[in-house]
Short mmCIF file of C-alpha atoms in Angstrom, two decimals:
data_model
loop_
_atom_site.label_atom_id
_atom_site.label_comp_id
_atom_site.label_asym_id
_atom_site.label_seq_id
_atom_site.Cartn_x
_atom_site.Cartn_y
_atom_site.Cartn_z
CA MET A 1 -13.22 39.00 84.51
CA ILE A 2 -12.73 35.23 85.15
CA ASP A 3 -15.00 34.71 82.00
CA ARG A 4 -12.49 36.73 80.25
CA ILE A 5 -9.28 35.21 81.63
CA THR A 6 -10.99 31.65 80.82
CA GLU A 7 -11.51 32.69 77.08
CA GLN A 8 -8.39 34.53 76.67
CA ALA A 9 -6.40 31.21 78.19
CA ARG A 10 -8.48 28.91 75.57
CA ARG A 11 -6.89 31.37 72.90
CA LEU A 12 -3.70 30.22 74.07
CA GLN A 13 -4.03 26.64 74.30
CA ASP A 14 -1.90 25.97 70.77
CA GLN A 15 0.91 28.26 71.99
CA VAL A 16 0.87 26.50 75.40
CA VAL A 17 0.94 23.05 74.08
CA ALA A 18 3.83 24.18 71.91
CA TRP A 19 5.57 25.43 74.72
CA ARG A 20 5.21 22.27 76.71
CA HIS A 21 6.38 20.18 73.69
CA ARG A 22 9.41 22.28 73.40
CA PHE A 23 10.51 21.81 77.05
CA HIS A 24 9.39 18.06 76.94
CA ALA A 25 12.13 17.36 74.09
CA HIS A 26 14.62 19.12 75.88
CA PRO A 27 14.59 18.16 79.40
CA GLU A 28 17.63 19.19 82.19
CA LEU A 29 17.93 17.65 85.23
CA SER A 30 17.99 19.54 88.69
CA TRP A 31 20.66 22.41 88.77
CA GLU A 32 21.26 21.80 85.43
CA GLU A 33 18.09 23.53 83.72
CA VAL A 34 20.45 26.28 81.99
CA GLU A 35 19.01 26.19 78.73
CA THR A 36 15.51 25.85 80.06
CA THR A 37 16.22 29.18 82.22
CA ARG A 38 17.55 31.06 79.26
CA THR A 39 14.46 30.12 77.21
CA ILE A 40 12.01 31.10 80.00
CA ALA A 41 13.98 34.46 80.50
CA SER A 42 13.87 35.08 76.88
CA LEU A 43 9.92 34.60 76.35
CA LEU A 44 9.31 36.75 79.53
CA GLU A 45 11.60 39.43 78.19
CA GLU A 46 9.31 39.46 74.89
CA MET A 47 6.34 39.56 77.07
CA GLY A 48 7.61 42.93 78.55
CA TYR A 49 8.26 41.56 82.29
CA GLU A 50 10.38 43.73 84.49
CA GLU A 51 12.98 42.63 87.04
CA ILE A 52 14.03 39.62 85.22
CA ARG A 53 16.52 37.50 87.47
CA THR A 54 18.36 34.22 86.48
CA GLY A 55 20.45 31.87 88.86
CA TYR A 56 19.33 30.69 92.05
CA GLY A 57 21.76 28.57 94.28
CA GLY A 58 23.55 28.34 90.89
CA GLU A 59 22.82 29.24 86.91
CA THR A 60 19.71 28.23 86.84
CA GLY A 61 15.74 29.79 88.10
CA VAL A 62 14.11 32.44 86.76
CA THR A 63 11.75 34.99 88.52
CA ALA A 64 10.17 38.03 87.31
CA GLU A 65 7.77 41.02 87.92
CA LEU A 66 4.78 42.34 86.41
CA ASN A 67 3.64 45.93 87.88
CA ALA A 68 6.68 45.91 89.98
CA ASP A 69 6.18 49.46 91.13
CA LYS A 70 2.11 49.40 91.16
CA PRO A 71 0.56 49.99 94.89
CA GLY A 72 -1.37 46.99 96.17
CA ARG A 73 -0.74 43.38 97.07
CA ARG A 74 1.56 40.90 95.41
CA ILE A 75 1.16 37.20 94.67
CA ALA A 76 3.69 34.88 93.31
CA LEU A 77 2.77 31.95 91.13
CA ARG A 78 5.21 29.14 91.10
CA ALA A 79 6.26 26.49 88.41
CA ASP A 80 9.07 24.09 88.69
CA ILE A 81 11.48 23.29 85.97
CA ASP A 82 13.58 20.35 86.35
CA ALA A 83 13.52 16.55 84.84
CA LEU A 84 14.35 13.23 85.98
CA PRO A 85 16.93 10.66 85.23
CA ILE A 86 14.52 8.48 83.14
CA ARG A 87 15.05 7.09 79.62
CA GLU A 88 11.69 8.03 77.91
CA GLU A 89 9.33 5.05 76.43
CA ALA A 90 6.46 6.99 75.61
CA GLU A 91 5.74 7.18 71.76
CA VAL A 92 5.26 10.88 70.98
CA ASP A 93 6.68 12.95 68.30
CA TYR A 94 8.24 15.38 70.67
CA ALA A 95 10.14 12.92 72.86
CA SER A 96 13.22 13.78 74.78
CA GLN A 97 16.01 14.38 72.81
CA ASN A 98 18.43 14.20 75.78
CA ASP A 99 19.09 10.50 76.30
CA GLY A 100 18.37 9.10 79.85
CA VAL A 101 16.42 12.60 80.89
CA MET A 102 12.71 12.69 80.68
CA HIS A 103 9.85 15.26 82.14
CA ALA A 104 8.50 12.36 83.81
CA CYS A 105 6.66 14.27 86.21
CA GLY A 106 4.70 17.23 84.24
CA HIS A 107 7.14 19.98 84.99
CA ASP A 108 7.13 20.55 81.30
CA ALA A 109 3.33 21.37 81.63
CA HIS A 110 4.14 23.41 84.61
CA ILE A 111 6.40 25.85 82.96
CA ALA A 112 4.24 25.77 79.55
CA MET A 113 1.22 26.85 81.92
CA LEU A 114 3.03 29.38 83.95
CA LEU A 115 4.24 31.01 80.68
CA GLY A 116 0.53 30.94 79.36
CA ALA A 117 -0.71 32.62 82.40
CA ALA A 118 2.28 35.14 81.96
CA LYS A 119 1.45 35.99 78.70
CA LEU A 120 -2.28 36.60 79.30
CA LEU A 121 -1.71 38.70 82.51
CA ALA A 122 0.86 41.04 80.55
CA ALA A 123 -1.83 41.68 77.90
CA MET A 124 -4.18 42.99 80.78
CA LYS A 125 -1.53 44.24 83.07
CA ASP A 126 -3.15 47.74 83.40
CA ASP A 127 -6.28 46.25 84.79
CA ILE A 128 -4.54 44.16 87.41
CA PRO A 129 -4.95 46.18 90.49
CA GLY A 130 -1.72 44.60 92.03
CA ARG A 131 1.61 43.05 91.57
CA ILE A 132 2.69 39.63 90.18
CA ARG A 133 5.88 37.95 90.67
CA LEU A 134 6.77 34.93 88.65
CA ILE A 135 8.57 31.74 89.83
CA PHE A 136 10.37 29.24 87.79
CA GLN A 137 12.01 27.06 90.11
CA PRO A 138 14.82 24.89 89.85
CA SER A 139 15.37 21.51 91.58
CA GLU A 140 12.39 20.33 92.73
CA GLU A 141 13.18 16.53 92.22
CA TYR A 142 16.20 16.81 94.26
CA PRO A 143 15.07 16.85 97.82
CA THR A 144 18.42 17.00 99.64
CA ARG A 145 19.09 20.01 97.50
CA SER A 146 15.49 21.71 97.39
CA GLY A 147 15.32 24.54 94.85
CA ALA A 148 12.77 26.21 96.80
CA ASP A 149 14.53 26.07 99.56
CA HIS A 150 17.30 28.01 97.98
CA MET A 151 14.93 30.33 96.25
CA VAL A 152 13.43 31.44 99.91
CA ARG A 153 16.77 31.66 101.55
CA GLU A 154 17.87 33.92 98.52
CA GLY A 155 14.61 36.44 99.25
CA VAL A 156 12.04 35.46 96.66
CA LEU A 157 9.19 35.73 98.82
CA GLU A 158 10.37 39.14 100.23
CA GLY A 159 7.30 41.44 99.42
CA VAL A 160 5.06 38.71 98.54
CA ASP A 161 1.69 38.45 100.47
CA ALA A 162 0.65 35.05 99.12
CA ILE A 163 1.79 32.15 96.61
CA PHE A 164 -0.32 29.61 94.36
CA GLY A 165 0.97 26.55 92.52
CA LEU A 166 -0.34 23.87 90.47
CA HIS A 167 0.48 20.26 89.87
CA ILE A 168 -0.29 17.87 86.83
CA TRP A 169 -1.51 14.94 88.61
CA SER A 170 -2.31 11.40 86.80
CA PRO A 171 -4.61 10.04 89.42
CA VAL A 172 -6.98 12.91 89.18
CA GLU A 173 -9.02 12.61 86.01
CA SER A 174 -8.49 14.86 83.28
CA GLY A 175 -10.11 18.01 83.53
CA GLN A 176 -10.72 17.90 87.33
CA LEU A 177 -9.08 19.66 90.21
CA GLY A 178 -8.27 18.42 93.50
CA TYR A 179 -7.62 20.29 96.41
CA THR A 180 -7.37 20.48 100.60
CA LEU A 181 -8.02 23.02 102.94
CA GLY A 182 -5.00 22.35 104.98
CA PRO A 183 -2.26 19.66 104.98
CA MET A 184 -2.04 18.61 101.12
CA MET A 185 1.37 16.72 100.95
CA ALA A 186 3.53 15.18 103.66
CA SER A 187 6.87 15.77 104.76
CA ALA A 188 9.87 13.49 103.81
CA ASP A 189 12.49 12.58 106.38
CA SER A 190 14.90 9.84 105.99
CA PHE A 191 17.15 7.50 108.12
CA PHE A 192 20.23 5.45 107.51
CA VAL A 193 21.41 3.10 109.45
CA THR A 194 24.64 0.33 109.63
CA ILE A 195 24.50 -2.45 111.82
CA THR A 196 27.90 -4.08 112.77
CA GLY A 197 28.22 -7.77 113.99
CA LYS A 198 31.09 -10.28 113.50
CA GLY A 199 31.01 -12.10 110.26
CA GLY A 200 31.69 -15.73 109.83
CA HIS A 201 30.75 -18.76 107.84
CA GLY A 202 26.95 -19.24 107.31
CA ALA A 203 27.43 -23.03 108.48
CA MET A 204 28.63 -21.91 111.86
CA PRO A 205 26.38 -19.00 113.09
CA HIS A 206 27.45 -19.64 116.75
CA LEU A 207 30.89 -18.38 115.87
CA ALA A 208 29.69 -15.00 114.50
CA VAL A 209 27.45 -12.34 115.31
CA ASP A 210 24.78 -12.13 112.72
CA PRO A 211 24.02 -8.35 111.99
CA THR A 212 21.19 -9.78 109.36
CA VAL A 213 19.13 -11.13 112.02
CA ALA A 214 19.35 -7.93 113.93
CA ALA A 215 18.34 -5.75 110.92
CA CYS A 216 15.13 -8.28 109.74
CA GLN A 217 13.92 -7.85 113.41
CA ALA A 218 14.40 -4.09 113.41
CA VAL A 219 12.67 -3.64 110.37
CA THR A 220 9.66 -5.74 111.61
CA SER A 221 9.70 -3.60 115.13
CA LEU A 222 9.65 -0.57 113.09
CA HIS A 223 6.30 -1.01 111.98
CA THR A 224 4.77 -1.12 115.25
CA ILE A 225 5.54 2.65 115.77
CA VAL A 226 2.71 3.56 113.26
CA SER A 227 0.36 0.63 114.20
CA ARG A 228 0.70 0.87 118.11
CA GLU A 229 2.11 4.57 119.14
CA VAL A 230 0.55 7.04 116.82
CA ASN A 231 -2.80 7.77 116.88
CA PRO A 232 -4.59 6.01 114.05
CA LEU A 233 -6.66 9.24 113.23
CA ARG A 234 -3.35 11.06 112.51
CA ALA A 235 -1.33 9.54 109.87
CA ALA A 236 2.33 8.54 109.52
CA VAL A 237 4.31 6.17 107.20
CA VAL A 238 7.65 4.39 108.43
CA SER A 239 9.08 2.20 105.49
CA THR A 240 12.43 0.56 104.87
CA GLY A 241 13.38 0.99 101.32
CA GLN A 242 16.86 -0.76 101.40
CA ILE A 243 18.81 -3.52 102.92
CA THR A 244 22.04 -4.31 101.87
CA ALA A 245 23.73 -7.23 103.40
CA GLY A 246 26.59 -9.66 102.29
CA LYS A 247 27.76 -10.85 98.72
CA ALA A 248 27.65 -14.79 99.18
CA PHE A 249 25.07 -17.19 100.06
CA ASN A 250 27.14 -18.91 102.78
CA VAL A 251 29.00 -15.93 104.58
CA ILE A 252 27.53 -13.97 107.42
CA PRO A 253 28.41 -10.48 106.91
CA GLU A 254 30.23 -8.16 109.17
CA SER A 255 27.68 -5.30 108.72
CA VAL A 256 24.26 -4.59 107.32
CA PHE A 257 23.22 -1.48 105.77
CA MET A 258 19.55 -0.43 105.85
CA ASN A 259 17.50 3.14 105.14
CA GLY A 260 14.01 4.22 104.66
CA THR A 261 11.52 7.03 104.59
CA VAL A 262 9.47 8.71 107.24
CA ARG A 263 6.07 10.73 106.27
CA THR A 264 3.37 12.39 108.12
CA PHE A 265 1.42 15.79 108.17
CA ASP A 266 1.66 16.39 111.75
CA ALA A 267 4.59 18.42 113.27
CA GLU A 268 4.31 16.89 116.69
CA ILE A 269 4.49 13.16 115.22
CA ARG A 270 7.38 14.27 113.19
CA SER A 271 9.55 15.48 115.94
CA TYR A 272 8.70 11.92 117.79
CA LEU A 273 9.49 9.41 115.07
CA PRO A 274 13.24 9.95 114.58
CA ARG A 275 13.80 9.42 118.26
CA ARG A 276 11.61 6.13 118.38
CA ILE A 277 12.90 4.82 115.26
CA GLU A 278 16.57 4.83 116.84
CA GLU A 279 15.72 3.56 120.11
CA ILE A 280 13.83 0.55 118.65
CA ILE A 281 16.83 -0.15 116.26
CA ALA A 282 19.28 0.51 119.09
CA SER A 283 17.55 -1.91 121.39
CA THR A 284 17.12 -4.65 119.04
CA CYS A 285 20.89 -4.20 118.10
CA THR A 286 21.70 -4.57 121.56
CA GLY A 287 19.55 -7.73 122.21
CA HIS A 288 21.24 -9.21 119.01
CA ARG A 289 25.22 -8.21 120.32
CA CYS A 290 25.60 -5.62 117.57
CA GLU A 291 26.48 -2.18 117.42
CA MET A 292 24.62 0.64 115.30
CA ASP A 293 25.46 3.64 113.46
CA PHE A 294 22.28 5.70 112.92
CA ARG A 295 21.82 8.95 111.06
CA TYR A 296 18.38 10.86 110.51
CA ASN A 297 17.81 13.45 107.77
CA TYR A 298 14.96 16.10 107.77
CA GLY A 299 14.12 16.65 104.56
CA LEU A 300 10.93 18.26 103.04
CA PRO A 301 8.33 19.70 105.50
CA SER A 302 4.87 19.16 105.03
CA THR A 303 2.71 21.05 102.35
CA ILE A 304 -0.30 22.61 104.17
CA ASN A 305 -2.64 25.01 102.33
CA ASP A 306 -3.91 27.94 103.90
CA PRO A 307 -7.75 27.23 104.62
CA GLY A 308 -8.86 30.79 103.71
CA PHE A 309 -6.68 31.22 100.43
CA ALA A 310 -7.29 27.67 99.39
CA GLY A 311 -11.22 28.25 99.52
CA MET A 312 -10.82 31.28 97.16
CA ALA A 313 -8.96 29.58 95.13
CA SER A 314 -11.27 26.61 94.71
CA GLY A 315 -13.85 29.04 93.92
CA VAL A 316 -12.13 30.40 91.33
CA ALA A 317 -11.56 27.12 89.91
CA ALA A 318 -15.18 26.21 90.02
CA GLU A 319 -15.82 29.30 87.82
CA ILE A 320 -13.32 28.12 85.36
CA LEU A 321 -13.48 24.15 85.21
CA GLY A 322 -17.14 24.03 86.57
CA GLU A 323 -18.29 23.16 90.15
CA GLY A 324 -18.51 19.76 89.56
CA ASN A 325 -15.05 19.20 88.63
CA VAL A 326 -13.44 20.60 91.69
CA ASN A 327 -13.26 18.59 94.59
CA GLU A 328 -11.84 18.38 98.17
CA ILE A 329 -9.46 15.18 97.88
CA ASP A 330 -7.78 13.38 101.03
CA PRO A 331 -3.99 14.73 101.40
CA VAL A 332 -1.45 12.30 99.71
CA MET A 333 2.14 10.90 101.36
CA GLY A 334 4.15 12.07 98.58
CA ALA A 335 6.11 15.19 99.16
CA GLU A 336 6.77 18.51 97.51
CA ASP A 337 9.14 21.33 98.15
CA PHE A 338 6.30 24.07 97.55
CA SER A 339 6.33 23.26 101.13
CA PHE A 340 9.09 25.91 101.74
CA TYR A 341 6.83 28.34 100.41
CA LEU A 342 3.95 27.79 102.35
CA ARG A 343 5.93 27.63 105.51
CA GLU A 344 7.06 31.33 105.07
CA ILE A 345 3.58 33.17 103.64
CA PRO A 346 -0.07 31.97 103.12
CA GLY A 347 -1.22 30.11 99.73
CA ALA A 348 -2.19 26.99 98.33
CA PHE A 349 -0.99 23.98 96.21
CA PHE A 350 -3.60 22.19 93.94
CA PHE A 351 -3.49 18.80 91.72
CA LEU A 352 -4.68 19.15 87.94
CA GLY A 353 -5.91 16.18 86.57
CA THR A 354 -4.47 14.84 83.50
CA GLY A 355 -5.88 11.01 84.06
CA ASN A 356 -7.45 10.00 80.63
CA ALA A 357 -7.17 6.21 80.11
CA ASP A 358 -8.02 6.56 76.51
CA ARG A 359 -5.20 8.91 75.93
CA GLN A 360 -2.69 6.73 78.13
CA THR A 361 -2.24 9.78 80.23
CA ASP A 362 -3.28 8.05 83.64
CA VAL A 363 0.38 6.31 83.73
CA PRO A 364 2.00 6.83 87.17
CA HIS A 365 4.32 9.92 87.57
CA HIS A 366 8.27 9.22 87.20
CA HIS A 367 7.19 6.23 84.85
CA PRO A 368 8.91 6.09 81.58
CA ARG A 369 5.64 6.24 79.69
CA PHE A 370 4.13 9.27 81.48
CA LYS A 371 2.34 11.38 79.43
CA VAL A 372 0.17 14.62 80.00
CA ASP A 373 -3.30 15.37 78.35
CA ASP A 374 -2.39 18.58 76.52
CA ASP A 375 -6.36 19.37 76.59
CA VAL A 376 -5.99 20.46 80.31
CA LEU A 377 -3.52 22.83 80.06
CA SER A 378 -5.55 25.97 79.09
CA GLY A 379 -7.66 25.38 82.35
CA GLY A 380 -4.47 25.40 84.25
CA VAL A 381 -3.33 28.68 82.54
CA ALA A 382 -6.85 30.53 83.51
CA LEU A 383 -6.60 29.04 86.77
CA LEU A 384 -3.32 30.38 87.52
CA ALA A 385 -4.29 33.74 86.14
CA GLY A 386 -7.68 33.73 87.70
CA VAL A 387 -6.25 33.15 91.33
CA ALA A 388 -3.95 35.91 90.94
CA TRP A 389 -6.70 38.09 89.82
CA ARG A 390 -8.93 37.50 92.60
CA PHE A 391 -6.58 37.78 95.01
CA LEU A 392 -5.32 40.99 93.96
CA SER A 393 -8.73 42.40 93.49
CA GLY A 394 -9.33 41.58 97.50
CA GLY A 395 -11.05 38.33 97.04
#
């Protein structure tokens, strides 16, 4: 059956590429994917899908059912659908027609591949021993208002036994697949700090209380958390991303604002880091006669693959792509709201390589010249459909 699925996916290649180019030319930002939602829903209706619902956390997002009343297990397949506030610089004839908005992360490919899998699975629905739920999710790129979190809270996983998702990934060579049997992507939290002192003239610092010095000392001290307090075999990152202090070269400012990101795969470390970050900044401020306002935001949880499900899916991938093209990789410190699904039910999230230097598709994600190697799309279609088949068949 996997061979049959792979062959059918190849036959859909031109259609899937056309879908991707269509969505790429008409990108929409998080929670604004209204036309994208309408187009997806219309295509699924044409394919014969049941219980098509639109509007999660607003007007956007789509779910649909195949074999809704059939006995057996149910698997969910997910694609994210939002774009980024980036002005496209890639020279392609299907470039964004929405100025300042671009599919610079591959979500157009995710939509197209899941639609391809939907069409393939609908054509063989009578042979499928179970049920399939398609999830076209809004707002993956808006971590403080995650579409996955909204969909989970609105019941999108009710009755679902497992979930699978693919992400186009330019650091991996085109046609290859990367996976893990556990942590895949990190949690992503953030901290926000205002350090207040006493402003004054830069030529007379003894009459002021300089919050800039306290902020700089705090940033240096924060780096000791990972290097001296976290087991070096258990990864974490604490990075200060922004420091805003003053507006003139000869004025000591009244206050300094700073924020940063905190990443880890480990729940115990995640619970430890906020307290230590606050303690270090607070003690530094005390030593410099400053006051502090501290806020910590828990963002996306870690994306942790179920080892058994990931092992099964990697086996399907080897049948489709070739054993030498499927590799276990190191987890990455980037974050993904697919984590909200995996926190509730077993499943796996894989990286489908699109990196090809000759085609300039190895440009980093979120870059204005980001492009996708269209040749990998049929493999993604086959993988989504093949994993669904294998799971529902008891694999």
